[in-house]
Amino acid sequence: MTSHTASGSRMFWAGIILLIVLTVFGIVMLVTYDSTPNGPVADISEGDWTKGAKGSLVLVEYSDFQCPACASYYPLVKQLMVEYGMRVQFVYRHFPLSQIHPNAASAAYAADAAGKQGKFWSMHDILFEQQKEWSARTDAPALFEQYATGLGLDLEKFKKDMQSEEVKKHVNDNVESGEKAGVDSTPSFYLDGKKIQNPRGYAEFKALVSSALSK
Amino acid sequence: MSSIPYKRTSWFMLVVSFLGFLDATYLAVKYYLGEGLTCGFFKGCEEVTTSVYSEIMGVPVSLLGSIYYISVFFFVAYYLDSGKRSSLVLASYATITGFTMTLYFLYIQAFVLQAFCVYCLASALTSTLLFIAGAGVLWRSKRMREG
């Protein structure tokens, strides 16, 4: 059919090759183009949970305790702070994806309630380490109380704080600030005020941080 | 020769295999170049595309699919250009393999992961359409040889 003429055939194949090349190119562009707004992310405020060196390079994470991806970044961030804790300040902000993670908000409240007794980061660590244990449970809060007891917290105060308006407001404020900064998935990291593409492993993460530090 | 047999079927297979190629390539490119893991609002896609079943010996299934679709595409295109029936027949046999893999991945999604990825379902559709077309070619070709 197309090989009526040799040149007709050549054009057919040229057209096909061109189509394939343009398609693959278009797909690569589509995938690497960052379409979500990039911030700016809200500055550190009094109520933020932070650790590391103050007044230095800031790494903000918007995270969901029930999100498996967030759990996989937890050890990376931890290692990052071991290596760069003297020069980087890490900020954790809540962004529970409640539509797909029914226990996420409750876990966020638990972390903040533990924070009221000075143990935010300990509870944060436990929640990620034990994520598989409590994620699917309908009685997850009971497990959170167990973790609280294990941390030596005052259980009555913990339970009260978990239900408090103040804690709920903090979590909601975090979510709002995340939405303003263009957070649409978790975890979302903002390094030096700008959203970064989630690094695919520790080496990439470390490279991003050390490059930002040398600026 | 101004007209070849199976012309409509061939163009159909050309278009469908190209669509399958688009879909699989998008997933494959995303796998290699896209950003690291996230929990978006669409739980199914992440669960399926990061599951242990999304790779065969370290190669992402999406890349294998991409290669499959573009191969079918080229075999059908070669038939349309040269009229060599063996090329179309080869493409048609290939659709059996593609369809078998589709059934396997549908099974994994439905019963093992219990999560569906919309891009994988789109590929299931193109793969099935290709199989129907390919089977049609093989069937008619067999009848023509016998008749």
Coordinates of C-alpha atoms in Angstrom, one line a residue:
Chain A
M1 CA 0.0 0.0 0.0
T2 CA 2.4 2.6 1.1
S3 CA 5.2 1.0 -0.9
H4 CA 3.7 2.1 -4.2
T5 CA 6.7 4.2 -4.3
A6 CA 10.0 4.0 -2.5
S7 CA 9.7 7.6 -1.4
G8 CA 6.1 7.0 -0.1
S9 CA 7.5 4.2 2.0
R10 CA 10.3 6.4 3.3
M11 CA 7.9 9.1 4.2
F12 CA 5.7 6.6 6.0
W13 CA 8.6 5.4 8.1
A14 CA 10.0 8.9 8.6
G15 CA 6.6 10.0 9.9
I16 CA 6.5 7.1 12.3
I17 CA 9.9 7.6 13.7
L18 CA 9.1 11.3 14.1
L19 CA 5.9 10.4 15.9
I20 CA 7.6 8.1 18.3
V21 CA 10.4 10.5 19.1
L22 CA 8.1 13.4 19.7
T23 CA 5.9 11.3 21.9
V24 CA 8.7 10.1 24.1
F25 CA 10.1 13.6 24.3
G26 CA 6.6 14.9 25.2
I27 CA 6.2 12.3 27.9
V28 CA 9.6 13.1 29.4
M29 CA 8.7 16.8 29.5
L30 CA 5.4 16.0 31.1
V31 CA 6.8 13.9 33.8
T32 CA 9.7 16.2 34.8
Y33 CA 7.7 19.4 34.6
D34 CA 6.8 20.4 38.1
S35 CA 3.3 21.5 37.9
T36 CA 2.5 22.1 41.6
P37 CA 3.1 25.6 43.0
N38 CA 6.4 25.8 44.8
G39 CA 5.7 27.8 47.9
P40 CA 6.6 30.0 49.5
V41 CA 6.4 28.0 52.7
A42 CA 5.4 29.7 55.9
D43 CA 8.3 30.8 58.2
I44 CA 8.9 29.0 61.4
S45 CA 6.5 30.0 64.1
E46 CA 6.4 29.6 67.9
G47 CA 4.1 26.6 67.7
D48 CA 6.2 24.6 65.2
W49 CA 7.9 21.4 66.2
T50 CA 11.6 21.8 65.3
K51 CA 14.9 20.2 66.0
G52 CA 18.5 21.0 65.0
A53 CA 20.4 24.2 64.8
K54 CA 18.3 27.3 65.0
G55 CA 18.8 30.2 62.6
S56 CA 20.4 28.1 59.9
L57 CA 19.3 26.2 56.8
V58 CA 15.7 25.1 57.3
L59 CA 14.1 21.8 56.1
V60 CA 10.4 21.6 56.5
E61 CA 8.4 18.4 56.1
Y62 CA 4.7 18.2 55.6
S63 CA 3.9 14.7 56.7
D64 CA 1.2 12.1 57.5
F65 CA 2.0 9.5 60.1
Q66 CA -0.1 6.9 58.3
C67 CA 1.5 7.4 55.0
P68 CA 3.9 4.6 54.0
A69 CA 6.0 7.0 51.9
C70 CA 6.5 9.2 54.9
A71 CA 7.5 6.2 57.0
S72 CA 10.1 5.4 54.4
Y73 CA 11.5 8.9 54.6
Y74 CA 11.6 8.9 58.4
P75 CA 15.0 7.0 58.7
L76 CA 16.4 9.2 55.9
V77 CA 15.5 12.4 57.8
K78 CA 16.8 11.0 61.0
Q79 CA 20.2 10.1 59.4
L80 CA 20.3 13.5 57.8
M81 CA 19.9 15.2 61.2
V82 CA 22.6 13.0 62.6
E83 CA 24.9 14.2 59.9
Y84 CA 23.7 17.8 59.6
G85 CA 21.9 18.6 62.8
M86 CA 24.5 21.3 63.7
R87 CA 23.8 23.2 60.5
V88 CA 20.2 22.4 59.6
Q89 CA 16.9 23.0 61.4
F90 CA 14.2 20.4 60.7
V91 CA 10.6 21.4 61.0
Y92 CA 7.8 18.9 61.2
R93 CA 4.3 20.0 60.1
H94 CA 1.2 17.8 60.0
F95 CA -0.6 17.1 56.8
P96 CA -2.8 14.1 57.4
L97 CA -4.5 12.8 54.3
S98 CA -7.6 11.9 56.1
Q99 CA -9.6 10.8 53.0
I100 CA -7.3 7.8 52.5
H101 CA -5.7 7.5 56.0
P102 CA -8.5 7.3 58.7
N103 CA -6.0 7.2 61.6
A104 CA -3.8 10.0 60.4
A105 CA -5.4 12.9 62.1
S106 CA -5.6 11.0 65.4
A107 CA -1.9 10.1 65.1
A108 CA -1.1 13.8 64.6
Y109 CA -3.1 14.7 67.7
A110 CA -1.3 12.0 69.6
A111 CA 2.1 13.4 68.6
D112 CA 1.1 16.9 69.6
A113 CA -0.4 15.7 72.9
A114 CA 2.9 14.0 73.7
G115 CA 4.6 17.2 72.7
K116 CA 2.7 19.0 75.4
Q117 CA 4.6 16.8 77.8
G118 CA 7.9 17.4 76.1
K119 CA 8.0 14.1 74.1
F120 CA 6.9 15.2 70.6
W121 CA 9.9 13.7 68.8
S122 CA 9.8 10.4 70.8
M123 CA 6.1 9.9 69.9
H124 CA 6.8 11.0 66.3
D125 CA 9.5 8.3 66.1
I126 CA 7.3 5.6 67.6
L127 CA 4.4 6.4 65.3
F128 CA 6.5 5.9 62.2
E129 CA 8.4 2.9 63.6
Q130 CA 5.1 1.2 64.6
Q131 CA 3.1 2.4 61.6
K132 CA 2.2 -1.1 60.4
E133 CA 0.9 -2.0 63.9
W134 CA -1.7 0.9 64.3
S135 CA -2.5 1.9 60.7
A136 CA -5.3 -0.5 60.0
R137 CA -6.7 -0.6 63.6
T138 CA -10.1 0.9 64.3
D139 CA -8.9 1.2 67.9
A140 CA -5.7 3.0 67.0
P141 CA -6.1 5.6 69.8
A142 CA -5.9 2.8 72.3
L143 CA -2.5 1.9 70.9
F144 CA -1.4 5.6 71.0
E145 CA -2.3 5.6 74.7
Q146 CA -0.1 2.5 75.2
Y147 CA 2.8 4.4 73.5
A148 CA 2.2 7.3 75.7
T149 CA 2.3 5.1 78.8
G150 CA 5.5 3.6 77.4
L151 CA 7.0 7.0 77.2
G152 CA 6.2 7.7 80.8
L153 CA 3.6 10.4 80.0
D154 CA 0.7 11.3 82.3
L155 CA -2.0 9.3 80.6
E156 CA -5.0 11.5 81.7
K157 CA -3.3 14.7 80.5
F158 CA -2.4 12.9 77.3
K159 CA -5.9 11.8 76.6
K160 CA -7.2 15.3 77.4
D161 CA -4.7 17.0 75.2
M162 CA -5.5 14.6 72.3
Q163 CA -9.1 15.9 72.4
S164 CA -8.2 19.5 73.0
E165 CA -9.2 22.4 70.7
E166 CA -5.6 23.7 70.9
V167 CA -4.1 20.5 69.4
K168 CA -6.8 20.2 66.7
K169 CA -6.2 23.9 65.8
H170 CA -2.4 23.4 65.5
V171 CA -2.9 20.4 63.1
N172 CA -5.5 22.3 61.1
D173 CA -3.2 25.3 60.9
N174 CA -0.4 23.1 59.6
V175 CA -2.7 21.7 56.9
E176 CA -3.7 25.2 55.9
S177 CA -0.2 26.4 55.7
G178 CA 0.6 23.3 53.6
E179 CA -2.2 24.0 51.2
K180 CA -1.0 27.6 50.8
A181 CA 2.5 26.3 50.0
G182 CA 1.2 23.9 47.4
V183 CA 1.4 20.7 49.3
D184 CA -0.7 18.0 47.5
S185 CA 0.9 14.8 48.6
T186 CA 3.0 13.5 51.4
P187 CA 5.8 13.8 52.3
S188 CA 6.4 17.3 50.9
F189 CA 9.8 18.8 51.7
Y190 CA 10.7 22.5 51.5
L191 CA 14.5 23.1 51.6
D192 CA 15.5 26.7 52.2
G193 CA 11.9 27.8 51.6
K194 CA 11.4 26.0 48.3
K195 CA 9.7 22.8 47.6
I196 CA 12.0 20.1 46.4
Q197 CA 11.3 17.0 44.4
N198 CA 11.3 14.1 46.8
P199 CA 14.8 12.7 46.6
R200 CA 15.0 9.0 45.6
G201 CA 17.1 7.8 48.4
Y202 CA 19.5 9.0 51.0
A203 CA 22.4 9.9 48.7
E204 CA 20.2 12.2 46.7
F205 CA 18.8 13.8 49.9
K206 CA 22.2 14.4 51.3
A207 CA 23.5 15.9 48.1
L208 CA 20.6 18.4 48.0
V209 CA 21.2 19.4 51.6
S210 CA 25.0 19.8 51.3
S211 CA 24.6 21.7 48.1
A212 CA 22.1 24.1 49.8
L213 CA 24.5 24.5 52.7
S214 CA 27.4 25.5 50.5
K215 CA 25.5 28.3 48.9
Chain B
M1 CA -1.2 -4.1 -5.2
S2 CA -3.5 -1.3 -4.1
S3 CA -5.3 -3.0 -1.3
I4 CA -4.1 -5.5 1.2
P5 CA -6.2 -7.8 3.4
Y6 CA -6.7 -6.9 7.0
K7 CA -6.2 -3.2 6.3
R8 CA -8.8 -2.0 8.7
T9 CA -7.7 -4.4 11.4
S10 CA -4.1 -3.4 10.9
W11 CA -4.8 0.3 11.2
F12 CA -6.9 -0.4 14.3
M13 CA -3.9 -2.4 15.8
L14 CA -1.6 0.4 14.9
V15 CA -3.6 3.0 16.7
V16 CA -4.3 0.9 19.7
S17 CA -0.7 -0.3 20.1
F18 CA 0.3 3.3 19.9
L19 CA -2.1 4.2 22.7
G20 CA -0.8 1.4 24.8
F21 CA 2.7 2.6 24.1
L22 CA 1.8 6.1 25.3
D23 CA 0.4 4.7 28.6
A24 CA 3.2 2.3 29.3
T25 CA 5.9 4.8 28.4
Y26 CA 4.4 7.4 30.7
L27 CA 4.6 4.9 33.6
A28 CA 8.1 3.9 32.6
V29 CA 9.4 7.4 32.4
K30 CA 7.7 8.3 35.6
Y31 CA 9.4 5.3 37.3
Y32 CA 12.9 6.5 36.2
L33 CA 12.5 10.3 36.2
G34 CA 9.5 11.1 38.4
E35 CA 9.8 12.2 41.9
G36 CA 10.4 9.9 44.8
L37 CA 7.6 8.1 46.7
T38 CA 4.6 10.0 47.9
C39 CA 1.1 9.3 49.2
G40 CA -1.0 11.3 46.8
F41 CA -4.7 11.4 47.0
F42 CA -5.0 8.4 44.6
K43 CA -4.0 5.5 46.7
G44 CA -4.3 2.8 44.1
C45 CA -1.7 4.0 41.7
E46 CA 1.0 4.3 44.2
E47 CA 0.3 1.0 45.8
V48 CA 0.3 -0.9 42.6
T49 CA 3.2 0.8 40.9
T50 CA 5.5 0.4 43.9
S51 CA 4.5 -3.1 44.7
V52 CA 6.9 -6.0 44.4
Y53 CA 4.8 -7.1 41.4
S54 CA 5.7 -4.0 39.4
E55 CA 9.1 -5.3 38.6
I56 CA 10.4 -8.4 36.8
M57 CA 14.0 -9.1 37.6
G58 CA 14.6 -5.5 38.4
V59 CA 13.0 -4.2 35.2
P60 CA 9.8 -2.2 35.7
V61 CA 6.8 -3.9 34.1
S62 CA 5.9 -0.6 32.5
L63 CA 9.1 -0.6 30.5
L64 CA 8.4 -4.2 29.3
G65 CA 4.9 -3.1 28.3
S66 CA 6.3 -0.1 26.4
I67 CA 8.7 -2.4 24.5
Y68 CA 5.8 -4.9 23.8
Y69 CA 3.5 -2.2 22.4
I70 CA 6.1 -0.5 20.2
S71 CA 7.1 -3.9 18.8
V72 CA 3.5 -4.7 17.9
F73 CA 3.3 -1.2 16.4
F74 CA 6.4 -1.7 14.2
F75 CA 5.4 -5.2 13.0
V76 CA 1.9 -3.9 12.0
A77 CA 3.5 -0.8 10.4
Y78 CA 5.9 -3.0 8.5
Y79 CA 2.9 -5.1 7.2
L80 CA 1.1 -1.9 6.1
D81 CA 4.1 -0.7 4.3
S82 CA 5.3 -4.0 2.7
G83 CA 2.3 -6.2 2.6
K84 CA 4.4 -9.1 4.1
R85 CA 1.8 -11.1 5.9
S86 CA 4.3 -12.8 8.2
S87 CA 4.9 -9.5 10.0
L88 CA 1.2 -9.1 10.8
V89 CA 0.9 -12.7 11.9
L90 CA 3.9 -12.3 14.2
A91 CA 2.3 -9.2 15.7
S92 CA -0.9 -11.2 16.2
Y93 CA 0.8 -14.0 18.0
A94 CA 2.5 -11.4 20.2
T95 CA -0.9 -10.1 21.3
I96 CA -1.5 -13.5 22.9
T97 CA 1.5 -12.9 25.2
G98 CA 0.4 -9.4 26.0
F99 CA -3.1 -10.6 26.8
T100 CA -1.8 -13.3 29.1
M101 CA 0.3 -10.8 31.0
T102 CA -2.8 -8.6 31.3
L103 CA -4.8 -11.3 32.9
Y104 CA -1.9 -12.0 35.3
F105 CA -1.7 -8.3 36.3
L106 CA -5.5 -8.0 36.7
Y107 CA -5.4 -11.0 39.0
I108 CA -2.6 -9.5 41.1
Q109 CA -4.5 -6.1 41.4
A110 CA -7.8 -7.7 42.1
F111 CA -6.9 -10.5 44.5
V112 CA -3.4 -9.9 45.8
L113 CA -3.0 -6.2 46.2
Q114 CA -6.6 -5.4 46.2
A115 CA -5.8 -2.1 44.7
F116 CA -6.2 -0.8 41.1
C117 CA -4.1 1.6 39.2
V118 CA -5.9 3.5 36.5
Y119 CA -3.0 3.4 34.1
C120 CA -2.7 -0.3 34.4
L121 CA -6.4 -0.7 33.7
A122 CA -5.9 1.4 30.6
S123 CA -3.2 -0.9 29.4
A124 CA -5.4 -3.9 30.2
L125 CA -7.9 -2.4 27.8
T126 CA -5.5 -1.7 24.9
S127 CA -3.9 -5.1 25.4
T128 CA -7.3 -6.8 25.2
L129 CA -8.3 -4.9 22.2
L130 CA -5.1 -5.9 20.5
F131 CA -5.7 -9.5 21.4
I132 CA -9.1 -9.4 19.9
A133 CA -7.8 -7.9 16.7
G134 CA -4.8 -10.3 16.6
A135 CA -7.0 -13.3 17.3
G136 CA -9.2 -12.2 14.5
V137 CA -6.3 -12.0 12.1
L138 CA -5.1 -15.5 13.0
W139 CA -8.5 -16.9 12.7
R140 CA -9.3 -15.4 9.3
S141 CA -5.9 -16.2 8.1
K142 CA -6.3 -19.9 9.1
R143 CA -9.7 -20.0 7.4
M144 CA -8.3 -18.5 4.2
R145 CA -5.5 -21.1 4.2
E146 CA -8.0 -24.0 4.7
G147 CA -10.6 -22.7 2.4

